[in-house]
Every structure is written in structure tokens, then in C-alpha cells.
Amino acid sequence: MQGSSQDTTPKWTSDLPQLLARHDIIALQEAGPLPARNQEGPFKYVDSTMVGDETVYHYTRNFGTRTSPINRHVYFLETDPRGHRVNLAMVTENRANQIWTVPAQLRSSRAAFGLRYGRTVFFTVHARSRGHGPDVPALVRHIDNPVRAAGYDFAILGDFNREPSSLNGRMPANAHIFRSGRVTQQAGGELDYMIASRNMGRLGLRYQGRLFGGLSADHYPVEFGVIPIRAAAGFQIGSYSNHGGVGERVLDVRKGNSANGTHIITYDSHNGLNQAFRFVQSQHGGGAYVIRSIRTGKCLDLRRGDRSRAGDYVHEWDCQGQRSQDWLVDIWDADPGALGLVNVVTKDCLDVLGNRTGNGRWVGIWKCNGKYNQKWTFEYRGSTLGFDSSQAATNPGLLSPPADAADEPVAADEQTGTSMDAGGSR
């Protein structure tokens, strides 16, 4: 929020109400100065809770009007005692069951805090920018250890000041990244995402992040939810392995050509309709979909149809019910924020061939191996994500890469987190 003022900035009075409609927990960084502990301003002081060496301050605020109130709980942690700008906050629909804190893990880094709702503790974090988030691995481990010991799950949301791929092999085995695949800071870089302990894929949920703009901060908000796979708005399909200036390069019908046999490639996202696809349930059933280009109306198909094999490229073709046009939308078990597309005929995965990077790279099929060039983000083109139980009705499959592809966690011995039941002192 770039250090919002507590009273006058549009970030609290305009930006936040836009986020409240469909989101019951909002994690904020650079939230601005701590409000006064009284009843005079827009923030009404409730109480404060000291957990370890940190104090979390609890307020309420009406984000609506007197006649149409939108009352929310607001929790603050002072992490910038000198400038009073780069503080952490969370805005929630309900009062927390419990408050957690984690101390700073490195010199000049920041503490973090979390709120427990039911069996999940939601944390807001702002990693150190100098050194590109060097405190993140320790911070995650020392959220993971006490939270799991207490029998809870965690979800860490925030500005990690480092790319998600830089955390490979540096987190606990049960920590999973959920991301949008897009640049989240105006200056560049995908720095804002979620790290969570719950494997949503094992619940049958295709769960990912989605970036949206229109707000005034230098970081774009990222929301998290179940992707509506059958939505008419469709998706861009971003490659984990092939990045450009605005984030993941996406599937693209080459030059928007509608001729049968046109290659499917990866290309910088420009929001063109030749980069937008709808998922339509296959007439053959079995949970399969055909992937139809919104621009041309044609379907993703294999070079040699039912006779294709690993290494063949993918192109578009008239949608005529060919089995080679049927795809399963599965989830990588060890990386449940990533989706895999498995061809029903060959049982091979959609793959950026040769793991090549740059614009114009061909897409084909290859034996499923769990590498980044077989992992995809579905960038929803609709208005907002959410939880739609109908999207979990057909349980997606879980893809398991070879055992030697799994990342090993790194052990460390820094400080651990502490917690206290919510409802502190006045």
C-alpha cells in the first residue's frame, strides 16, 4: 500500500472497499502508520495482544457508509518503528480466534503476524528487499514448525521480494506455492504470492492466484481461489518455464491464424484473443476437456492425431470430436499450485518442447516428468476468483513426477514463532 496514511489516502478509503466484496481475509504490507488507540478516527481501537516480543493492535473500521455499513476488523503490527510507514496489517470479516507472531529472522528484516480462523493460520509478511528476500526460507520454516505442531495449516501471503522459483529446495516439504504467473510489481518481478501447507490438489481443487489491477499501489493485488474451469470468460495458459517482460509467456495460436495445422506456441502476453482459450467438456466424458481458441474457434490437437507420440507438436484443428483433442486438467501432487494438461490418447503432458525459452517456442507433448516446462498457470480472464464447489465436482487427477525430481528441504536453526489466543488487553 506504499505507506498509506490512516485517514486521508484513497488506499484505505477507496482501494480497500474494492477488495472487500469477495475476500474475507486481506493481507497488507506497507500499511502506513499505526492508528491512534482511541474512538475518534475512522479506526476504532478494540484491544492489543502481546505475543512474544511483538504487539498486534486490533481495531474495527466501517468501510461503507453510516446507512450501508461495511464493518471489518483491522489488525496492525508495527514493523517500522522509525518511519511508521512499512507496517503490516490484515483486514478480516470476523474476529480472529488466535493471534500468532514470528520474529524477524535476519538483521534489518521484519517480524510477521498471523490470524487463526478455524484450523488455518493466515500470515501477512513483507520480506527484506535488500538481498532479494533472504529471510524468506527461515521465515517459512519458523511458521511451519510451530503451526504444524499445534495441528493447524498455514497460508502465508505477502511481498516476498523474490521470485517463486528461487525457493525451490529451500522450503519445508509440505510448503506449496500458489501464484498468478504475472509480474506483480510495477518495476518488474513476480514478488507477491502465497505459500501454504495445505495441498489443495488432494482436495480435488484447482487452486491458483490471479492478479488484478485498478488500484493505486506499486504492487498489484493478487487474489487466490478455485479457478472456474468451465467459465465462458476463458483463460490465458502461462508456462512456468518460459518468462517474458510481463510474467509467464502464454499459449498462443501463431499470428492468430485460423488455418488447420497452425502451431501453438508460447509468446509474451498481450491479452489478444489468440491467447485466450475456453475449456469445454468433451463429448467422450471421463472428466476430459477440449481446449478451444476464443479467436479461431478451433481446438488444440496433436500433429498426427491418434497416432501421435512423445515429441510431436500441438497445433489447432477443426473441433470434430477427435479423441486426440481431449485433455485432462490435472494437478502436480508435489506442486499443487501448478496444473498439468495430459492428452487422453497418448497420456503425455503438454510441454514447451526442449524446455526452450523466448517467443515463438513450439508446444508439444512429452512423457510427464514434473519439470517446469510441463507446469502451467491458468490466468482467469473473468472478474474474480472464489470458491465454487461445482468446480470440484469432477476430481482432477494428481500427477506425480519421478522421485528424483523432488526438492529436498533445507534445515536451519533460526527463531521460531509464538501464538496467543485473540482478545488482548485494552
CSV table of C-alpha atoms in Angstrom, one decimal, residues 77-242:
chain,number,residue,atom,x,y,z
A,77,LEU,CA,1.8,-4.9,13.6
A,78,GLU,CA,4.4,-2.1,13.9
A,79,THR,CA,7.4,-3.3,11.8
A,80,ASP,CA,8.7,0.2,11.0
A,81,PRO,CA,9.1,2.0,14.4
A,82,ARG,CA,11.2,4.8,12.9
A,83,GLY,CA,9.3,5.7,9.7
A,84,HIS,CA,5.9,4.3,10.7
A,85,ARG,CA,5.2,3.5,7.1
A,86,VAL,CA,6.2,0.0,6.3
A,87,ASN,CA,3.9,-1.7,8.7
A,88,LEU,CA,1.8,-4.9,8.3
A,89,ALA,CA,-2.0,-5.2,8.6
A,90,MET,CA,-4.8,-7.6,7.9
A,91,VAL,CA,-8.4,-6.8,7.2
A,92,THR,CA,-10.9,-9.5,8.1
A,93,GLU,CA,-14.6,-10.1,8.2
A,94,ASN,CA,-14.6,-11.9,11.5
A,95,ARG,CA,-12.6,-11.5,14.7
A,96,ALA,CA,-9.6,-13.9,14.8
A,97,ASN,CA,-9.7,-17.0,17.1
A,98,GLN,CA,-6.0,-16.6,17.8
A,99,ILE,CA,-3.0,-14.3,17.1
A,100,TRP,CA,0.4,-15.6,16.1
A,101,THR,CA,3.7,-13.7,15.6
A,102,VAL,CA,7.1,-14.7,14.1
A,103,PRO,CA,10.1,-12.5,15.0
A,104,ALA,CA,12.5,-11.1,12.4
A,105,GLN,CA,14.8,-13.8,11.2
A,106,LEU,CA,17.7,-11.6,10.0
A,107,ARG,CA,19.1,-8.2,11.0
A,108,SER,CA,17.1,-5.4,9.5
A,109,SER,CA,14.3,-7.8,8.4
A,110,ARG,CA,10.7,-7.6,9.7
A,111,ALA,CA,8.6,-9.7,12.0
A,112,ALA,CA,5.4,-11.1,10.7
A,113,PHE,CA,2.0,-11.9,12.3
A,114,GLY,CA,-0.9,-14.3,11.6
A,115,LEU,CA,-4.5,-14.7,12.5
A,116,ARG,CA,-6.1,-18.1,13.0
A,117,TYR,CA,-9.6,-18.9,11.7
A,118,GLY,CA,-10.7,-22.4,12.4
A,119,ARG,CA,-7.7,-24.7,11.6
A,120,THR,CA,-5.8,-22.3,9.4
A,121,VAL,CA,-3.4,-19.5,10.4
A,122,PHE,CA,-3.2,-16.7,7.8
A,123,PHE,CA,0.0,-14.7,7.9
A,124,THR,CA,1.0,-11.4,6.3
A,125,VAL,CA,4.7,-10.9,5.6
A,126,HIS,CA,7.0,-8.4,4.0
A,127,ALA,CA,10.4,-9.8,3.2
A,128,ARG,CA,13.6,-7.8,3.2
A,129,SER,CA,14.2,-6.2,-0.2
A,130,ARG,CA,18.0,-5.9,0.2
A,131,GLY,CA,19.4,-9.3,-0.8
A,132,HIS,CA,16.1,-10.2,-2.5
A,133,GLY,CA,14.1,-11.7,0.3
A,134,PRO,CA,17.0,-13.6,2.1
A,135,ASP,CA,14.8,-14.0,5.2
A,136,VAL,CA,12.0,-15.9,3.4
A,137,PRO,CA,13.3,-19.5,3.8
A,138,ALA,CA,13.8,-19.1,7.6
A,139,LEU,CA,10.5,-17.2,7.9
A,140,VAL,CA,8.6,-20.0,6.2
A,141,ARG,CA,10.3,-22.8,8.3
A,142,HIS,CA,9.6,-21.0,11.5
A,143,ILE,CA,6.0,-20.5,10.6
A,144,ASP,CA,5.7,-24.2,9.5
A,145,ASN,CA,7.2,-25.7,12.7
A,146,PRO,CA,5.0,-24.3,15.4
A,147,VAL,CA,1.8,-24.1,13.3
A,148,ARG,CA,2.0,-27.8,12.3
A,149,ALA,CA,3.0,-28.8,15.9
A,150,ALA,CA,-0.2,-27.2,17.0
A,151,GLY,CA,-2.2,-29.2,14.5
A,152,TYR,CA,-3.0,-26.3,12.1
A,153,ASP,CA,-2.4,-25.4,8.5
A,154,PHE,CA,-0.8,-22.1,7.4
A,155,ALA,CA,-1.2,-19.7,4.5
A,156,ILE,CA,1.4,-17.0,4.1
A,157,LEU,CA,0.5,-14.1,1.9
A,158,GLY,CA,2.6,-11.1,1.1
A,159,ASP,CA,5.5,-9.4,-0.7
A,160,PHE,CA,8.4,-12.0,-0.6
A,161,ASN,CA,10.8,-9.7,-2.6
A,162,ARG,CA,12.0,-12.8,-4.6
A,163,GLU,CA,10.7,-14.9,-7.5
A,164,PRO,CA,8.8,-18.1,-6.6
A,165,SER,CA,11.3,-20.3,-8.5
A,166,SER,CA,14.2,-19.1,-6.2
A,167,LEU,CA,12.6,-21.0,-3.3
A,168,ASN,CA,13.0,-24.4,-5.0
A,169,GLY,CA,14.5,-26.8,-2.4
A,170,ARG,CA,14.6,-24.1,0.3
A,171,MET,CA,11.2,-24.7,2.0
A,172,PRO,CA,9.7,-27.5,4.1
A,173,ALA,CA,8.4,-30.4,2.0
A,174,ASN,CA,4.8,-29.6,2.9
A,175,ALA,CA,5.0,-25.9,1.8
A,176,HIS,CA,3.4,-25.2,-1.5
A,177,ILE,CA,3.5,-22.0,-3.7
A,178,PHE,CA,0.3,-20.7,-5.2
A,179,ARG,CA,0.9,-17.9,-7.7
A,180,SER,CA,-0.6,-15.8,-10.5
A,181,GLY,CA,2.3,-16.2,-13.0
A,182,ARG,CA,2.3,-12.5,-13.7
A,183,VAL,CA,4.6,-9.6,-12.8
A,184,THR,CA,3.1,-8.2,-9.5
A,185,GLN,CA,5.3,-5.2,-9.0
A,186,GLN,CA,5.2,-2.3,-11.5
A,187,ALA,CA,9.1,-2.2,-11.5
A,188,GLY,CA,9.1,-5.9,-12.5
A,189,GLY,CA,9.2,-9.3,-10.9
A,190,GLU,CA,6.6,-11.8,-9.5
A,191,LEU,CA,7.1,-11.0,-5.8
A,192,ASP,CA,3.6,-11.4,-4.4
A,193,TYR,CA,2.1,-14.9,-3.9
A,194,MET,CA,1.0,-17.4,-1.3
A,195,ILE,CA,2.9,-20.2,0.5
A,196,ALA,CA,0.6,-22.7,2.1
A,197,SER,CA,0.7,-26.0,3.9
A,198,ARG,CA,-2.5,-27.5,2.5
A,199,ASN,CA,-2.3,-29.5,-0.7
A,200,MET,CA,-5.4,-28.2,-2.4
A,201,GLY,CA,-5.0,-30.8,-5.2
A,202,ARG,CA,-5.6,-33.6,-2.8
A,203,LEU,CA,-9.0,-32.0,-2.0
A,204,GLY,CA,-9.8,-32.0,-5.7
A,205,LEU,CA,-9.4,-28.2,-6.1
A,206,ARG,CA,-7.6,-26.4,-8.9
A,207,TYR,CA,-6.4,-23.5,-6.7
A,208,GLN,CA,-4.3,-20.7,-8.1
A,209,GLY,CA,-3.6,-16.9,-7.8
A,210,ARG,CA,-4.9,-14.2,-10.0
A,211,LEU,CA,-3.6,-10.7,-10.5
A,212,PHE,CA,-5.9,-7.7,-10.9
A,213,GLY,CA,-5.2,-4.0,-11.3
A,214,GLY,CA,-7.0,-0.8,-10.9
A,215,LEU,CA,-5.6,0.1,-7.5
A,216,SER,CA,-3.0,2.7,-6.6
A,217,ALA,CA,-0.2,0.8,-5.0
A,218,ASP,CA,3.1,-0.1,-6.7
A,219,HIS,CA,2.3,-3.8,-6.3
A,220,TYR,CA,-0.7,-5.3,-7.9
A,221,PRO,CA,-3.2,-7.2,-5.6
A,222,VAL,CA,-3.2,-11.0,-6.0
A,223,GLU,CA,-6.3,-13.0,-5.1
A,224,PHE,CA,-6.5,-16.7,-4.5
A,225,GLY,CA,-9.3,-19.1,-5.2
A,226,VAL,CA,-10.6,-22.1,-7.2
A,227,ILE,CA,-10.4,-21.5,-10.9
A,228,PRO,CA,-13.8,-21.8,-12.6
A,229,ILE,CA,-12.6,-24.2,-15.3
A,230,ARG,CA,-15.8,-24.1,-17.4
A,231,ALA,CA,-16.1,-20.3,-17.3
A,232,ALA,CA,-17.1,-18.6,-20.6
A,233,ALA,CA,-14.5,-15.9,-20.0
A,234,GLY,CA,-11.8,-18.4,-20.6
A,235,PHE,CA,-8.1,-18.4,-19.7
A,236,GLN,CA,-4.6,-17.5,-20.7
A,237,ILE,CA,-2.4,-20.5,-20.1
A,238,GLY,CA,1.0,-19.5,-18.8
A,239,SER,CA,4.2,-21.5,-18.9
A,240,TYR,CA,6.2,-21.9,-15.6
A,241,SER,CA,9.4,-22.3,-17.6
A,242,ASN,CA,9.2,-19.5,-20.2
